[in-house]
């Protein structure tokens, strides 16, 4: 009988790897900062681009 090791998993999911990279970037930025990161700083680190406001 061949038993598969449930912990022998390779990370090949590009979405998951992207999330790990973003989380790592936030952790590094937070650890290097003397104060809390602002929302604008977090958005910049995550690469968030504000959507244009529509004219009403």
CSV table of C-alpha atoms in Angstrom, one decimal:
chain,number,residue,atom,x,y,z
A,1,UNK,CA,0.0,0.0,0.0
A,2,UNK,CA,1.4,3.5,-1.0
A,3,UNK,CA,0.6,6.2,1.5
A,4,UNK,CA,0.9,9.8,0.3
A,5,UNK,CA,2.4,12.3,2.7
A,6,UNK,CA,-0.2,15.1,3.2
A,7,UNK,CA,2.5,17.6,4.0
A,8,UNK,CA,4.5,17.0,0.8
A,9,UNK,CA,2.9,19.7,-1.2
A,10,UNK,CA,4.6,21.9,-3.8
A,11,UNK,CA,3.4,25.5,-4.3
A,12,UNK,CA,2.5,25.9,-7.9
A,13,UNK,CA,-0.6,28.1,-7.6
A,14,UNK,CA,0.3,31.5,-9.1
A,15,UNK,CA,-2.5,33.2,-7.2
A,16,UNK,CA,-1.4,31.8,-3.9
A,17,UNK,CA,2.3,32.8,-4.6
A,18,UNK,CA,1.1,36.3,-5.5
A,19,UNK,CA,-0.8,36.6,-2.2
A,20,UNK,CA,2.3,35.3,-0.2
A,21,UNK,CA,4.4,38.0,-2.0
A,22,UNK,CA,2.0,40.8,-1.1
A,23,UNK,CA,1.7,39.6,2.5
A,24,UNK,CA,5.5,39.4,2.8
A,25,UNK,CA,5.9,42.9,1.4
A,26,UNK,CA,3.4,44.2,4.0
A,27,UNK,CA,5.2,42.5,6.8
A,28,UNK,CA,8.5,43.9,5.7
A,29,UNK,CA,7.2,47.4,5.4
A,30,UNK,CA,5.4,47.2,8.7
A,31,UNK,CA,8.5,45.9,10.5
A,32,UNK,CA,10.7,48.7,9.0
A,33,UNK,CA,8.2,51.4,10.0
A,34,UNK,CA,8.3,53.2,13.4
A,35,UNK,CA,4.5,53.9,13.2
A,36,UNK,CA,1.4,52.2,11.8
A,37,UNK,CA,1.2,52.2,8.0
A,38,UNK,CA,-1.4,54.5,6.5
A,39,UNK,CA,-4.1,53.3,4.2
A,40,UNK,CA,-2.3,55.1,1.3
A,41,UNK,CA,1.0,53.4,2.2
A,42,UNK,CA,-0.7,50.0,2.3
A,43,UNK,CA,-2.4,50.7,-1.1
A,44,UNK,CA,1.0,51.7,-2.6
A,45,UNK,CA,2.6,48.5,-1.3
A,46,UNK,CA,-0.2,46.3,-2.6
A,47,UNK,CA,-0.3,48.2,-6.0
A,48,UNK,CA,-3.8,49.4,-5.6
A,49,UNK,CA,-4.8,51.9,-8.1
A,50,UNK,CA,-7.8,54.1,-7.2
A,51,UNK,CA,-10.6,53.9,-9.7
A,52,UNK,CA,-11.6,57.1,-11.3
A,53,UNK,CA,-14.7,58.8,-9.9
A,54,UNK,CA,-17.6,59.1,-12.2
A,55,UNK,CA,-19.3,62.4,-12.9
A,56,UNK,CA,-22.8,62.5,-11.5
